[in-house]
Short mmCIF file of C-alpha atoms in Angstrom, two decimals:
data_model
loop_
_atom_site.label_atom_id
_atom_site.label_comp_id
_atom_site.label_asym_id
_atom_site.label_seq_id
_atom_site.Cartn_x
_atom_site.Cartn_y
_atom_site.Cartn_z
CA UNK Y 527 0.00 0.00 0.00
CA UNK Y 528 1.21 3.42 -1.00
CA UNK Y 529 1.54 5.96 1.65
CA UNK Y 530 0.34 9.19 0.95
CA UNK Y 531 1.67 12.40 2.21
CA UNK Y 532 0.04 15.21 3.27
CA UNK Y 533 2.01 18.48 3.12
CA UNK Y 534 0.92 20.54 5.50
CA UNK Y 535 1.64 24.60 5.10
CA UNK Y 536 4.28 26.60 6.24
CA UNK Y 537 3.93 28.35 9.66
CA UNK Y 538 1.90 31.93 9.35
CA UNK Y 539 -0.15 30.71 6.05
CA UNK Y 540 -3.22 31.14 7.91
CA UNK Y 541 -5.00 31.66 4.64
CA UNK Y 542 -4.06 28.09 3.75
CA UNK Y 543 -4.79 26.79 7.08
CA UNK Y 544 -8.51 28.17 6.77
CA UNK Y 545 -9.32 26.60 3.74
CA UNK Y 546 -7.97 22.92 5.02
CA UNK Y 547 -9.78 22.81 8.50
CA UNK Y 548 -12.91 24.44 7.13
CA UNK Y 549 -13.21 21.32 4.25
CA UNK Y 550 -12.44 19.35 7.26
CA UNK Y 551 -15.19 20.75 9.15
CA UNK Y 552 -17.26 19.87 6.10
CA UNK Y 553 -16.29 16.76 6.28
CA UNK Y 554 -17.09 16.44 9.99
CA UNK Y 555 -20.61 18.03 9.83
CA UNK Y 556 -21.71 14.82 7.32
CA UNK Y 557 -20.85 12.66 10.24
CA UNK Y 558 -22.30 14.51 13.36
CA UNK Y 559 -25.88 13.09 14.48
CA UNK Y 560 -28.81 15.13 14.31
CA UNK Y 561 -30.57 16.41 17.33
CA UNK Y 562 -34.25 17.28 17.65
CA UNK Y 563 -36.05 19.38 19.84
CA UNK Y 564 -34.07 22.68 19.79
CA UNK Y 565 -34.87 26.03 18.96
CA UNK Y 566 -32.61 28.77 17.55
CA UNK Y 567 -33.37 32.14 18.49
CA UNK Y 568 -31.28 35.20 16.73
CA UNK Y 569 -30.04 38.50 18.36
CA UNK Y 570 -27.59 41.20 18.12
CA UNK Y 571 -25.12 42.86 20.47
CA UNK Y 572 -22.70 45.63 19.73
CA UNK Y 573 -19.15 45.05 20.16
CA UNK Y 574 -17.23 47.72 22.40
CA UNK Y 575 -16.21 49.53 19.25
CA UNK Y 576 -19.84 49.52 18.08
CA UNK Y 577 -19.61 47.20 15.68
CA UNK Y 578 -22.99 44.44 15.84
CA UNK Y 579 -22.32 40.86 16.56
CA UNK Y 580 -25.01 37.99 15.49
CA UNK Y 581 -25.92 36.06 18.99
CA UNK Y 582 -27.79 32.81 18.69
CA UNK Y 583 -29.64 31.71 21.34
CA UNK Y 584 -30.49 27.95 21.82
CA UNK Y 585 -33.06 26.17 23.82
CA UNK Y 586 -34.86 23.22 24.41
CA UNK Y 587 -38.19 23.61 22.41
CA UNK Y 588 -41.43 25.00 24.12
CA UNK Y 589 -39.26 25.51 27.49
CA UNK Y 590 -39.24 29.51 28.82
CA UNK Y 591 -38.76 28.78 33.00
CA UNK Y 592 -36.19 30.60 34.53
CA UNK Y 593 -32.66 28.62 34.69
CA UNK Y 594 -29.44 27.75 33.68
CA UNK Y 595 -27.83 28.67 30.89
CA UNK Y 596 -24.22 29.23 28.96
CA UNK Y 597 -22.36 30.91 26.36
CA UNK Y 598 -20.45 28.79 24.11
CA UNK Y 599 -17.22 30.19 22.15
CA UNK Y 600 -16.41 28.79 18.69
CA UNK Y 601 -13.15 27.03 18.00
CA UNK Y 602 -10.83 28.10 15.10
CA UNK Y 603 -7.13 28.26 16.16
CA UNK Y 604 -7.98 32.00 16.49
CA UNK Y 605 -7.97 32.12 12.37
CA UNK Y 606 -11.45 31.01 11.56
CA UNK Y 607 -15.28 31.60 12.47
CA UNK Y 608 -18.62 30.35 12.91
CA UNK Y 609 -19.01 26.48 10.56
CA UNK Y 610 -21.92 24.35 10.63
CA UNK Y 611 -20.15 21.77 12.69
CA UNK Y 612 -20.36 23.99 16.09
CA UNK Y 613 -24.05 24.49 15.01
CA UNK Y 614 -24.48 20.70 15.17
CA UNK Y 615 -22.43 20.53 18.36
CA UNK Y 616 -24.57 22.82 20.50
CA UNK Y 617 -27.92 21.25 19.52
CA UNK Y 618 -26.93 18.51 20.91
CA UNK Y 619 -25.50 19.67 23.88
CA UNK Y 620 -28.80 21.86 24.29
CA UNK Y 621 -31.06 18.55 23.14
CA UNK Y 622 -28.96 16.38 26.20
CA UNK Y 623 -28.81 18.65 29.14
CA UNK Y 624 -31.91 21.40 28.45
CA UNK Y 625 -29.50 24.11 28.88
CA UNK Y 626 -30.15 27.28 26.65
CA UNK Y 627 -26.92 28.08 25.23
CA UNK Y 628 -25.84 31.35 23.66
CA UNK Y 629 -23.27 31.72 20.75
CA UNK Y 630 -21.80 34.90 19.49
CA UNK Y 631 -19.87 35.22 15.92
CA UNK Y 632 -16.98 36.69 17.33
CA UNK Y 633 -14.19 38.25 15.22
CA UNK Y 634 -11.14 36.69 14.57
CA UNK Y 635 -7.61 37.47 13.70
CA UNK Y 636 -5.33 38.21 11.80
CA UNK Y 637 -8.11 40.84 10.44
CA UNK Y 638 -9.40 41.46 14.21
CA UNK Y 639 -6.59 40.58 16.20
CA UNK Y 640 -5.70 40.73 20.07
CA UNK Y 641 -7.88 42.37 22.39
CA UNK Y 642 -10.90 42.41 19.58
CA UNK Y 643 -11.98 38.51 20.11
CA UNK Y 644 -11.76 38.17 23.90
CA UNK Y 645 -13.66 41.52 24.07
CA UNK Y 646 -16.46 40.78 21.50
CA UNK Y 647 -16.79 37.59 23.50
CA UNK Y 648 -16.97 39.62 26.92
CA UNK Y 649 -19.92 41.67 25.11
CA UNK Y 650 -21.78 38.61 24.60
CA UNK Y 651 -21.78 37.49 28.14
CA UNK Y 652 -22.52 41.05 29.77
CA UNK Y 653 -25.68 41.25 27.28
CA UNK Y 654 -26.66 37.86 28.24
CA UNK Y 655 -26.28 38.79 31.92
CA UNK Y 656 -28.23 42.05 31.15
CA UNK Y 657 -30.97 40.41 29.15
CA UNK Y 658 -31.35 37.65 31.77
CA UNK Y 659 -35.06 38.69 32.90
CA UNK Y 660 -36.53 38.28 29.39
CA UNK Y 661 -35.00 35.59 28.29
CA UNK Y 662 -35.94 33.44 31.40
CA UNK Y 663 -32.57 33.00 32.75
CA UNK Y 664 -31.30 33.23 36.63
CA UNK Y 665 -27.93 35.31 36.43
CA UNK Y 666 -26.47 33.66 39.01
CA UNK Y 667 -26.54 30.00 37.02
CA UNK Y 668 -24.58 30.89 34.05
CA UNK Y 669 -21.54 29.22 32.75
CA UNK Y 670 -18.62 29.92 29.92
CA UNK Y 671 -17.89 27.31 27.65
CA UNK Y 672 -15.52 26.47 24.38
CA UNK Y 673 -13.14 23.94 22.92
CA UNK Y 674 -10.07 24.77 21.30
CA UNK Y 675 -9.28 28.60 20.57
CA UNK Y 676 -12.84 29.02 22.07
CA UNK Y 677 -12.00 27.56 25.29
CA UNK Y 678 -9.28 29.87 25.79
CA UNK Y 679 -11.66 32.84 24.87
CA UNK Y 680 -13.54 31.36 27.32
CA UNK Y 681 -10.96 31.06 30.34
CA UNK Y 682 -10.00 35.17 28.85
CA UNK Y 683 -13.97 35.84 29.06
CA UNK Y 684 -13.50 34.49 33.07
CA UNK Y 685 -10.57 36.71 33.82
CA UNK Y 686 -11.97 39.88 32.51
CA UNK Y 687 -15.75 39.04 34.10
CA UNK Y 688 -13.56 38.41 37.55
CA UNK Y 689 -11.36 41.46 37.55
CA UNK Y 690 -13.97 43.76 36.63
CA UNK Y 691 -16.67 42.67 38.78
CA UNK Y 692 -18.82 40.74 36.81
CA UNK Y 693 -20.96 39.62 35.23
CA UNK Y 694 -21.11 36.72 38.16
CA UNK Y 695 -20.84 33.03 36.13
CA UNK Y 696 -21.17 29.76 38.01
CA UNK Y 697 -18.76 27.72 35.97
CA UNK Y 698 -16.16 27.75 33.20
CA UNK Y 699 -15.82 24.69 30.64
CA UNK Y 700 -13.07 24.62 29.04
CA UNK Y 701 -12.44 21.81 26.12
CA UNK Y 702 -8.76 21.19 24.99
CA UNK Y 703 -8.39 24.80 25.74
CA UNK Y 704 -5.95 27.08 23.81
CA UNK Y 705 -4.08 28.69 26.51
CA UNK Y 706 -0.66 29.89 26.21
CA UNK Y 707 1.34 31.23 22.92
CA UNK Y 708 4.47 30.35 24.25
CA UNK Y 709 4.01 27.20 22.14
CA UNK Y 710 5.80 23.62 22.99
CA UNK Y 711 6.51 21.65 20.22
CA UNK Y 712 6.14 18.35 22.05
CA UNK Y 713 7.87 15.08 21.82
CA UNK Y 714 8.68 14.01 17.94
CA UNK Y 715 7.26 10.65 18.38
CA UNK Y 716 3.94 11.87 18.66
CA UNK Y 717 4.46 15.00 15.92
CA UNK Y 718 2.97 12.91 13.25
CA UNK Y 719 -0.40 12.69 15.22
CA UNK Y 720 -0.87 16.20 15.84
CA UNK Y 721 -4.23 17.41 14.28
CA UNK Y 722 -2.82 20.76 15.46
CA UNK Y 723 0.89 21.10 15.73
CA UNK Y 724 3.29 24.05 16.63
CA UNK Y 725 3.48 25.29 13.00
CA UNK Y 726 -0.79 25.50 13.44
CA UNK Y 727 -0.43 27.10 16.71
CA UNK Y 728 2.33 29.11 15.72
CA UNK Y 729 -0.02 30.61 12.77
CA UNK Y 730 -2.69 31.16 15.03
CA UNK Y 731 -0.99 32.93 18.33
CA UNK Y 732 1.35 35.28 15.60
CA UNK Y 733 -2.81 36.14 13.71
CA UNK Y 734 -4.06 37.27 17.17
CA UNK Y 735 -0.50 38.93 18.78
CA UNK Y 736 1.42 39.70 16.37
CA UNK Y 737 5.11 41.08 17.11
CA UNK Y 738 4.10 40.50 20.83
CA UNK Y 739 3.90 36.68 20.75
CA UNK Y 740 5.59 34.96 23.13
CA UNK Y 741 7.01 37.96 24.51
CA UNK Y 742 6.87 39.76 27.94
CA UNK Y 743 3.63 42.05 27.22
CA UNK Y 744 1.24 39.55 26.22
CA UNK Y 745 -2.39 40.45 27.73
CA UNK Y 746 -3.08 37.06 30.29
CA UNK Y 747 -6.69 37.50 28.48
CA UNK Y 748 -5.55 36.88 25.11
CA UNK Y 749 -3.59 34.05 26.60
CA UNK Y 750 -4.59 33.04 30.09
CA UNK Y 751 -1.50 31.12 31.48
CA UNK Y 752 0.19 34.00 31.36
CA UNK Y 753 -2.47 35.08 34.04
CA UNK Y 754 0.02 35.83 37.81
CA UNK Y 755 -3.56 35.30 39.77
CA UNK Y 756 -5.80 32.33 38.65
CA UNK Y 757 -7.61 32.73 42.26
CA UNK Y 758 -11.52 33.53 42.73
CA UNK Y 759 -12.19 32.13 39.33
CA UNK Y 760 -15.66 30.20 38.94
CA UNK Y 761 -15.20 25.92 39.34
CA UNK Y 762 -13.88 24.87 36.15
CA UNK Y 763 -13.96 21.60 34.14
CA UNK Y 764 -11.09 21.01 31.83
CA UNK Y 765 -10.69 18.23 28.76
CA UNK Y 766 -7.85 17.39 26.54
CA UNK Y 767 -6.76 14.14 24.77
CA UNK Y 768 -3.60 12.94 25.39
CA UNK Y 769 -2.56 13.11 21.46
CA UNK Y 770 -3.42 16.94 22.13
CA UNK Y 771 -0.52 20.09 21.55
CA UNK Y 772 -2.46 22.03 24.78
CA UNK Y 773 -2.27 18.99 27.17
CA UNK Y 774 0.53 20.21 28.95
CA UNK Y 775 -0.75 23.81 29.39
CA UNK Y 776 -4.10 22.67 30.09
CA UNK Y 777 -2.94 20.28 32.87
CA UNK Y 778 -0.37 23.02 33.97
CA UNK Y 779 -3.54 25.23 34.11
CA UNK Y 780 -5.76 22.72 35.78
CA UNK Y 781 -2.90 22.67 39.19
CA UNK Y 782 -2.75 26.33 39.69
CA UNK Y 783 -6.36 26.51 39.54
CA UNK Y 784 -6.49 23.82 42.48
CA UNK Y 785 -3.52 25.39 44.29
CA UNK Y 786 -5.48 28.35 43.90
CA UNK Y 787 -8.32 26.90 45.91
CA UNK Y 788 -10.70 26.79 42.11
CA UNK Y 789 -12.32 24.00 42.82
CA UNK Y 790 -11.77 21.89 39.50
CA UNK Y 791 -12.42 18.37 37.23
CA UNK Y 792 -9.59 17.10 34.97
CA UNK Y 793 -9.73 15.12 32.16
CA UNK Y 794 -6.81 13.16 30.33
CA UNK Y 795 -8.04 11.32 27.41
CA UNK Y 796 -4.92 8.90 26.85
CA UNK Y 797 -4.67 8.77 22.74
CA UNK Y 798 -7.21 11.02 21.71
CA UNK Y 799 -6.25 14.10 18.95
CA UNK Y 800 -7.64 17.96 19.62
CA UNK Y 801 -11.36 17.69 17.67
CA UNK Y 802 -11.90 14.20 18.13
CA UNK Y 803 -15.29 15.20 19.43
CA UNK Y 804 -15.90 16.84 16.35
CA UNK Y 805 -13.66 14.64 13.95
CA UNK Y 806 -15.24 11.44 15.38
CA UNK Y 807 -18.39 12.57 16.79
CA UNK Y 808 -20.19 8.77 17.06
CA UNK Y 809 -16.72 6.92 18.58
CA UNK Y 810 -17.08 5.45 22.40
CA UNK Y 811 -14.78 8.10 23.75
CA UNK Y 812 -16.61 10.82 22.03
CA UNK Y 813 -19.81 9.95 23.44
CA UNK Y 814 -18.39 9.24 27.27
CA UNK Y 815 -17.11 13.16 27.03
CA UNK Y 816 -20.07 14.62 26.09
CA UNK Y 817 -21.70 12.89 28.94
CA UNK Y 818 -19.14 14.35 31.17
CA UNK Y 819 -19.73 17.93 29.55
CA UNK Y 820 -23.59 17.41 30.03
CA UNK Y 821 -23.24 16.63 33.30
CA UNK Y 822 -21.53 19.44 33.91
CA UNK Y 823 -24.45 21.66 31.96
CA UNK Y 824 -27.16 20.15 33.90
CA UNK Y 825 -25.12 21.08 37.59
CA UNK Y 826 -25.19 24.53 37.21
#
């Protein structure tokens, strides 16, 4: 059998880069199940610099009592926005736990770079706080989510809500959770597995920074391990496969959160890739994570 090759593109072609993951975000939204009973509810909110954001709100179908609820943030490396796939992946986290969830289209870099993401992201959370009455949801029961680039946003989102007083949010879920542009290249045995290597991250931290990357002035909420105090954050669940660039920053992030008293769940998946959930969305491990995520949902 003929092995075939796949040349991947230089680091900082992040016009490249978009094209390949969004055909293989195609690709993935053919496999993902369907889910049922969810309805999709559009809104606007205007970015700090005035410019309007599309929010989506989801939620279980004919449900309006006063609850929980979340806002999830895209992944993309940073480079990319809103695909189909994500659309697939919170109707079925709605459809599973009957938690509304909000998404925002967020800009992303290198046309919107560093602090316009983190802070369009912000917006979305402080309109769902503000908009909480009407759309039948308790303030105090509302969580951050994302995977990937998103789950850094969200960890960023977490800082800024805690150092400037709010909005108040009951948990942060963080999936394989982009987290630090210093970026480790890892061991070489395991290089060839990477559905994300350095040259990817590379791309994507140098989009959103710029000249600053991995230097001494990087803002900890465009990369949040390079946060000095990760005390009075909200309890936080973390996931990363084992076959993941960010497990070492995640897991480095997961033990100052619990030497910072944050109380906090950890999850390892031993040879699992960054996306599996979305690249595999029907395999055993796939489904045991989402069960932990829902469970997660449905204890706020």
């Amino acid at each position: 059998m003929t092995e075939i090759q796949v040349r991947r593109p230089p680091a900082g072609d992040w016009r490249t880069r978009r094209v390949i993951v969004e055909a293989a975000l195609d690709r993935a939204a053919q496999m993902f199940p369907p889910a049922s009973g969810v309805d999709v509810y559009p809104f606007v909110v205007n970015a700090l610099d005035g410019t309007p954001l599309p929010l989506f709100l989801y939620r279980p179908t004919g449900t309006r009592e006063s609850g929980r609820a979340a806002l999830l943030l895209h992944g993309g490396g940073m480079i990319m926005g809103w695909h189909r796939v994500y659309d697939l992946l919170v109707r079925s986290y709605v459809a599973l736990s009957g938690v509304p969830i909000l998404s925002v289209q967020y800009r992303f870099a290198p046309e919107y770079p560093d602090p316009i993401p983190v802070e369009d992201c912000y917006a979305a959370l402080v309109w769902l706080a503000e908009q909480s009455s009407a759309l039948s949801v308790d303030p105090q029961r509302i969580a951050v989510m994302g995977g990937s680039a998103g789950g850094g946003l969200a960890a960023g989102v977490a800082l800024l809500a805690r150092d400037r007083g709010g909005p108040a949010l009951a948990q942060q879920l963080l999936f394989a959770p982009l987290l630090d542009d210093r970026t480790e290249t890892g061991s070489s045995a395991v290089a060839s597995h990477l559905t994300w290597d350095s040259d990817d991250n590379i791309t994507g931290w140098t989009a959103l920074l710029g000249e600053k990357v991995g230097g001494e002035t990087v803002s900890p909420y465009a990369a949040p391990a390079r946060a000095d105090d990760v005390s009075e954050l909200p309890p936080t669940y973390i996931d990363v496969g084992g076959l993941d660039l960010f497990w070492r920053e995640d897991l480095r992030y997961a033990e100052r959160l619990m030497a910072a008293g944050v109380p906090t769940e950890f999850h390892l998946h031993a040879g699992a890739p960054h996306g599996f959930e979305l690249f595999a969305p029907n395999s055993e491990l796939a489904q045991r994570v989402s069960d932990d995520r829902v469970r997660r949902l449905k204890s706020l």
